[in-house]
mmCIF file of C-alpha atoms in Angstrom:
data_model
loop_
_atom_site.group_PDB
_atom_site.id
_atom_site.type_symbol
_atom_site.label_atom_id
_atom_site.label_comp_id
_atom_site.label_asym_id
_atom_site.label_seq_id
_atom_site.Cartn_x
_atom_site.Cartn_y
_atom_site.Cartn_z
ATOM 1 C CA MET A 26 130.342 96.375 140.066
ATOM 2 C CA ALA A 27 126.627 95.999 139.736
ATOM 3 C CA VAL A 28 124.118 93.871 137.969
ATOM 4 C CA GLU A 29 122.513 95.564 135.010
ATOM 5 C CA VAL A 30 119.843 94.764 132.481
ATOM 6 C CA VAL A 31 120.790 94.381 128.842
ATOM 7 C CA TYR A 32 118.566 93.404 125.960
ATOM 8 C CA ARG A 33 119.105 91.335 122.844
ATOM 9 C CA SER A 34 117.201 89.799 119.970
ATOM 10 C CA SER A 35 117.147 86.014 119.989
ATOM 11 C CA ARG A 36 117.865 86.262 116.264
ATOM 12 C CA ASP A 37 121.253 87.844 116.991
ATOM 13 C CA PRO A 38 122.365 86.974 120.529
ATOM 14 C CA GLU A 39 125.770 88.618 120.157
ATOM 15 C CA GLN A 40 124.361 92.104 119.875
ATOM 16 C CA LEU A 41 123.436 93.596 123.248
ATOM 17 C CA PHE A 42 121.459 96.776 123.806
ATOM 18 C CA MET A 43 121.060 98.941 126.885
ATOM 19 C CA ASP A 44 117.785 100.204 125.502
ATOM 20 C CA LYS A 45 114.853 97.846 125.092
ATOM 21 C CA ALA A 46 113.307 99.862 122.254
ATOM 22 C CA GLU A 47 116.552 99.647 120.337
ATOM 23 C CA ALA A 48 116.725 95.886 120.810
ATOM 24 C CA ASP A 49 113.158 95.706 119.591
ATOM 25 C CA ARG A 50 113.944 97.693 116.437
ATOM 26 C CA HIS A 51 116.912 95.415 115.781
ATOM 27 C CA ASP A 52 114.731 92.337 116.189
ATOM 28 C CA LYS A 53 112.077 93.723 113.826
ATOM 29 C CA MET A 54 114.735 94.579 111.252
ATOM 30 C CA LEU A 55 116.119 91.040 111.378
ATOM 31 C CA GLU A 56 112.622 89.584 111.157
ATOM 32 C CA LEU A 57 111.987 91.592 107.984
ATOM 33 C CA ALA A 58 115.372 90.597 106.546
ATOM 34 C CA GLU A 59 114.611 86.916 107.122
ATOM 35 C CA ALA A 60 111.239 87.162 105.383
ATOM 36 C CA LEU A 61 112.733 89.102 102.468
ATOM 37 C CA GLY A 62 115.506 86.562 102.099
ATOM 38 C CA GLU A 63 113.027 83.741 101.754
ATOM 39 C CA VAL A 64 110.931 85.595 99.179
ATOM 40 C CA LEU A 65 113.918 86.737 97.118
ATOM 41 C CA GLN A 66 115.578 83.337 97.026
ATOM 42 C CA THR A 67 112.349 81.799 95.791
ATOM 43 C CA ALA A 68 111.845 84.474 93.140
ATOM 44 C CA VAL A 69 115.419 84.843 91.902
ATOM 45 C CA PRO A 70 117.078 81.421 91.646
ATOM 46 C CA SER A 71 120.446 82.913 90.655
ATOM 47 C CA LEU A 72 120.755 84.498 94.116
ATOM 48 C CA THR A 73 123.079 82.552 96.371
ATOM 49 C CA GLU A 74 121.999 82.188 99.980
ATOM 50 C CA GLN A 75 124.734 84.541 101.187
ATOM 51 C CA THR A 76 123.965 87.232 98.628
ATOM 52 C CA ALA A 77 120.226 86.943 99.297
ATOM 53 C CA GLU A 78 121.020 87.510 102.962
ATOM 54 C CA ASP A 79 123.220 90.527 102.206
ATOM 55 C CA VAL A 80 120.581 92.107 99.955
ATOM 56 C CA SER A 81 117.801 91.414 102.452
ATOM 57 C CA LEU A 82 119.738 92.855 105.379
ATOM 58 C CA TYR A 83 120.520 95.964 103.377
ATOM 59 C CA LEU A 84 116.884 96.410 102.367
ATOM 60 C CA ALA A 85 115.697 95.868 105.951
ATOM 61 C CA GLN A 86 118.297 98.224 107.435
ATOM 62 C CA ASN A 87 117.079 100.933 105.077
ATOM 63 C CA ARG A 88 113.412 100.004 105.161
ATOM 64 C CA ASP A 89 112.183 103.586 105.504
ATOM 65 C CA VAL A 90 114.057 104.737 102.419
ATOM 66 C CA PHE A 91 112.870 101.776 100.352
ATOM 67 C CA ALA A 92 109.292 102.172 101.545
ATOM 68 C CA LYS A 93 109.375 105.739 100.222
ATOM 69 C CA ALA A 94 110.976 104.699 96.932
ATOM 70 C CA PHE A 95 108.302 102.042 96.403
ATOM 71 C CA LYS A 96 105.643 104.678 97.086
ATOM 72 C CA ASN A 97 106.675 106.782 94.078
ATOM 73 C CA ASN A 98 109.352 108.819 95.848
ATOM 74 C CA LEU A 99 112.332 107.626 93.852
ATOM 75 C CA GLY A 100 114.410 110.574 95.040
ATOM 76 C CA ALA A 101 114.615 108.968 98.481
ATOM 77 C CA LEU A 102 117.126 106.466 97.080
ATOM 78 C CA ALA A 103 119.641 109.270 96.549
ATOM 79 C CA ASP A 104 120.309 109.129 100.309
ATOM 80 C CA LEU A 105 121.787 105.667 99.802
ATOM 81 C CA LEU A 106 124.212 106.500 97.009
ATOM 82 C CA PRO A 107 127.695 107.742 97.841
ATOM 83 C CA ALA A 108 127.950 111.539 97.791
ATOM 84 C CA GLY A 109 129.262 112.820 94.472
ATOM 85 C CA ASN A 110 127.359 110.149 92.562
ATOM 86 C CA PRO A 111 123.909 111.719 92.403
ATOM 87 C CA SER A 112 122.626 109.784 89.402
ATOM 88 C CA MET B 80 93.138 97.839 58.134
ATOM 89 C CA ALA B 81 93.445 101.055 60.048
ATOM 90 C CA VAL B 82 96.043 103.143 61.777
ATOM 91 C CA GLU B 83 95.963 102.849 65.548
ATOM 92 C CA VAL B 84 97.758 104.376 68.460
ATOM 93 C CA VAL B 85 99.961 102.198 70.643
ATOM 94 C CA TYR B 86 102.116 103.210 73.562
ATOM 95 C CA ARG B 87 105.485 102.067 74.819
ATOM 96 C CA SER B 88 108.145 102.995 77.349
ATOM 97 C CA SER B 89 111.418 104.127 75.788
ATOM 98 C CA ARG B 90 113.069 101.897 78.410
ATOM 99 C CA ASP B 91 111.502 98.805 76.829
ATOM 100 C CA PRO B 92 110.568 99.535 73.201
ATOM 101 C CA GLU B 93 109.495 95.951 72.465
ATOM 102 C CA GLN B 94 106.553 96.090 74.821
ATOM 103 C CA LEU B 95 103.533 97.847 73.293
ATOM 104 C CA PHE B 96 100.399 98.873 75.138
ATOM 105 C CA MET B 97 96.971 99.869 73.846
ATOM 106 C CA ASP B 98 96.412 101.812 77.041
ATOM 107 C CA LYS B 99 98.523 104.862 77.833
ATOM 108 C CA ALA B 100 98.087 104.482 81.599
ATOM 109 C CA GLU B 101 99.370 100.921 81.405
ATOM 110 C CA ALA B 102 102.417 102.037 79.416
ATOM 111 C CA ASP B 103 103.011 104.694 82.031
ATOM 112 C CA ARG B 104 102.859 102.161 84.878
ATOM 113 C CA HIS B 105 105.306 99.952 83.001
ATOM 114 C CA ASP B 106 107.682 102.889 82.507
ATOM 115 C CA LYS B 107 107.507 103.841 86.184
ATOM 116 C CA MET B 108 108.154 100.238 87.208
ATOM 117 C CA LEU B 109 111.245 100.078 84.991
ATOM 118 C CA GLU B 110 112.444 103.435 86.298
ATOM 119 C CA LEU B 111 112.243 102.126 89.868
ATOM 120 C CA ALA B 112 113.983 98.883 88.897
ATOM 121 C CA GLU B 113 116.860 100.805 87.333
ATOM 122 C CA ALA B 114 117.327 102.965 90.417
ATOM 123 C CA LEU B 115 117.154 99.928 92.719
ATOM 124 C CA GLY B 116 119.692 98.088 90.598
ATOM 125 C CA GLU B 117 122.181 100.895 90.948
ATOM 126 C CA VAL B 118 121.726 101.148 94.701
ATOM 127 C CA LEU B 119 121.897 97.388 95.284
ATOM 128 C CA GLN B 120 124.978 96.869 93.150
ATOM 129 C CA THR B 121 126.769 99.606 95.064
ATOM 130 C CA ALA B 122 125.705 98.213 98.435
ATOM 131 C CA VAL B 123 126.171 94.495 97.790
ATOM 132 C CA PRO B 124 129.355 93.898 95.785
ATOM 133 C CA SER B 125 128.731 90.167 95.510
ATOM 134 C CA LEU B 126 125.654 90.863 93.331
ATOM 135 C CA THR B 127 126.349 90.293 89.649
ATOM 136 C CA GLU B 128 124.827 92.812 87.255
ATOM 137 C CA GLN B 129 122.333 90.257 85.948
ATOM 138 C CA THR B 130 121.235 89.141 89.385
ATOM 139 C CA ALA B 131 120.958 92.752 90.586
ATOM 140 C CA GLU B 132 118.687 93.398 87.611
ATOM 141 C CA ASP B 133 116.557 90.311 88.344
ATOM 142 C CA VAL B 134 116.168 91.253 92.014
ATOM 143 C CA SER B 135 115.392 94.879 91.179
ATOM 144 C CA LEU B 136 112.802 93.985 88.569
ATOM 145 C CA TYR B 137 111.131 91.611 90.995
ATOM 146 C CA LEU B 138 111.050 94.232 93.741
ATOM 147 C CA ALA B 139 109.713 96.882 91.341
ATOM 148 C CA GLN B 140 107.066 94.558 89.882
ATOM 149 C CA ASN B 141 105.814 93.908 93.407
ATOM 150 C CA ARG B 142 106.393 97.393 94.758
ATOM 151 C CA ASP B 143 103.048 97.601 96.554
ATOM 152 C CA VAL B 144 103.659 94.399 98.484
ATOM 153 C CA PHE B 145 107.194 95.404 99.457
ATOM 154 C CA ALA B 146 106.093 98.909 100.442
ATOM 155 C CA LYS B 147 103.634 97.296 102.872
ATOM 156 C CA ALA B 148 106.244 94.873 104.202
ATOM 157 C CA PHE B 149 108.668 97.730 104.849
ATOM 158 C CA LYS B 150 105.896 99.553 106.695
ATOM 159 C CA ASN B 151 105.587 96.842 109.363
ATOM 160 C CA ASN B 152 103.096 94.691 107.491
ATOM 161 C CA LEU B 153 105.252 91.596 107.097
ATOM 162 C CA GLY B 154 102.209 89.460 106.370
ATOM 163 C CA ALA B 155 101.936 91.135 102.967
ATOM 164 C CA LEU B 156 104.909 89.067 101.802
ATOM 165 C CA ALA B 157 102.861 85.893 102.106
ATOM 166 C CA ASP B 158 101.168 86.886 98.830
ATOM 167 C CA LEU B 159 104.502 86.362 97.073
ATOM 168 C CA LEU B 160 105.251 82.889 98.375
ATOM 169 C CA PRO B 161 103.917 79.840 96.557
ATOM 170 C CA ALA B 162 100.670 78.558 98.019
ATOM 171 C CA GLY B 163 101.215 75.740 100.475
ATOM 172 C CA ASN B 164 104.358 77.356 101.859
ATOM 173 C CA PRO B 165 102.889 79.909 104.258
ATOM 174 C CA SER B 166 105.980 80.381 106.409
#
């Protein structure tokens, strides 16, 4: 047995990382998701809090793909659709 | 009276533009919204079709702001929140 260092984001204390950079990426992703959730719930009143959170987490987890799609590279979204459904 | 040229996107025939570039921007925005709607509905089953459309339109209408937010510029989202609520 030995003492070891693990890392976590205070936004999600359950999730532990051995790698500080990974914990940092996770924290940044959650930070983005939180901000998106607030904006989307304000803009789209029919969104429930839970669904706003689900959408925001999904957007934040795939931020690179969505950044490309919003920059005129719509094709990037194909990576997110199940294979065999390339519409 | 005179004949004049107006432009529209086939995705939204009701909306007429005097300026072709503006019609083109509108068409591109709707194209992005459609693609986002498909992706989000697949990824977040609790989204109704109407709400997925509302969220997607909102994201597409503000694509520049969201592109920045996804590229580590979270502060860009502040532009979308009502004044006096700068959280």
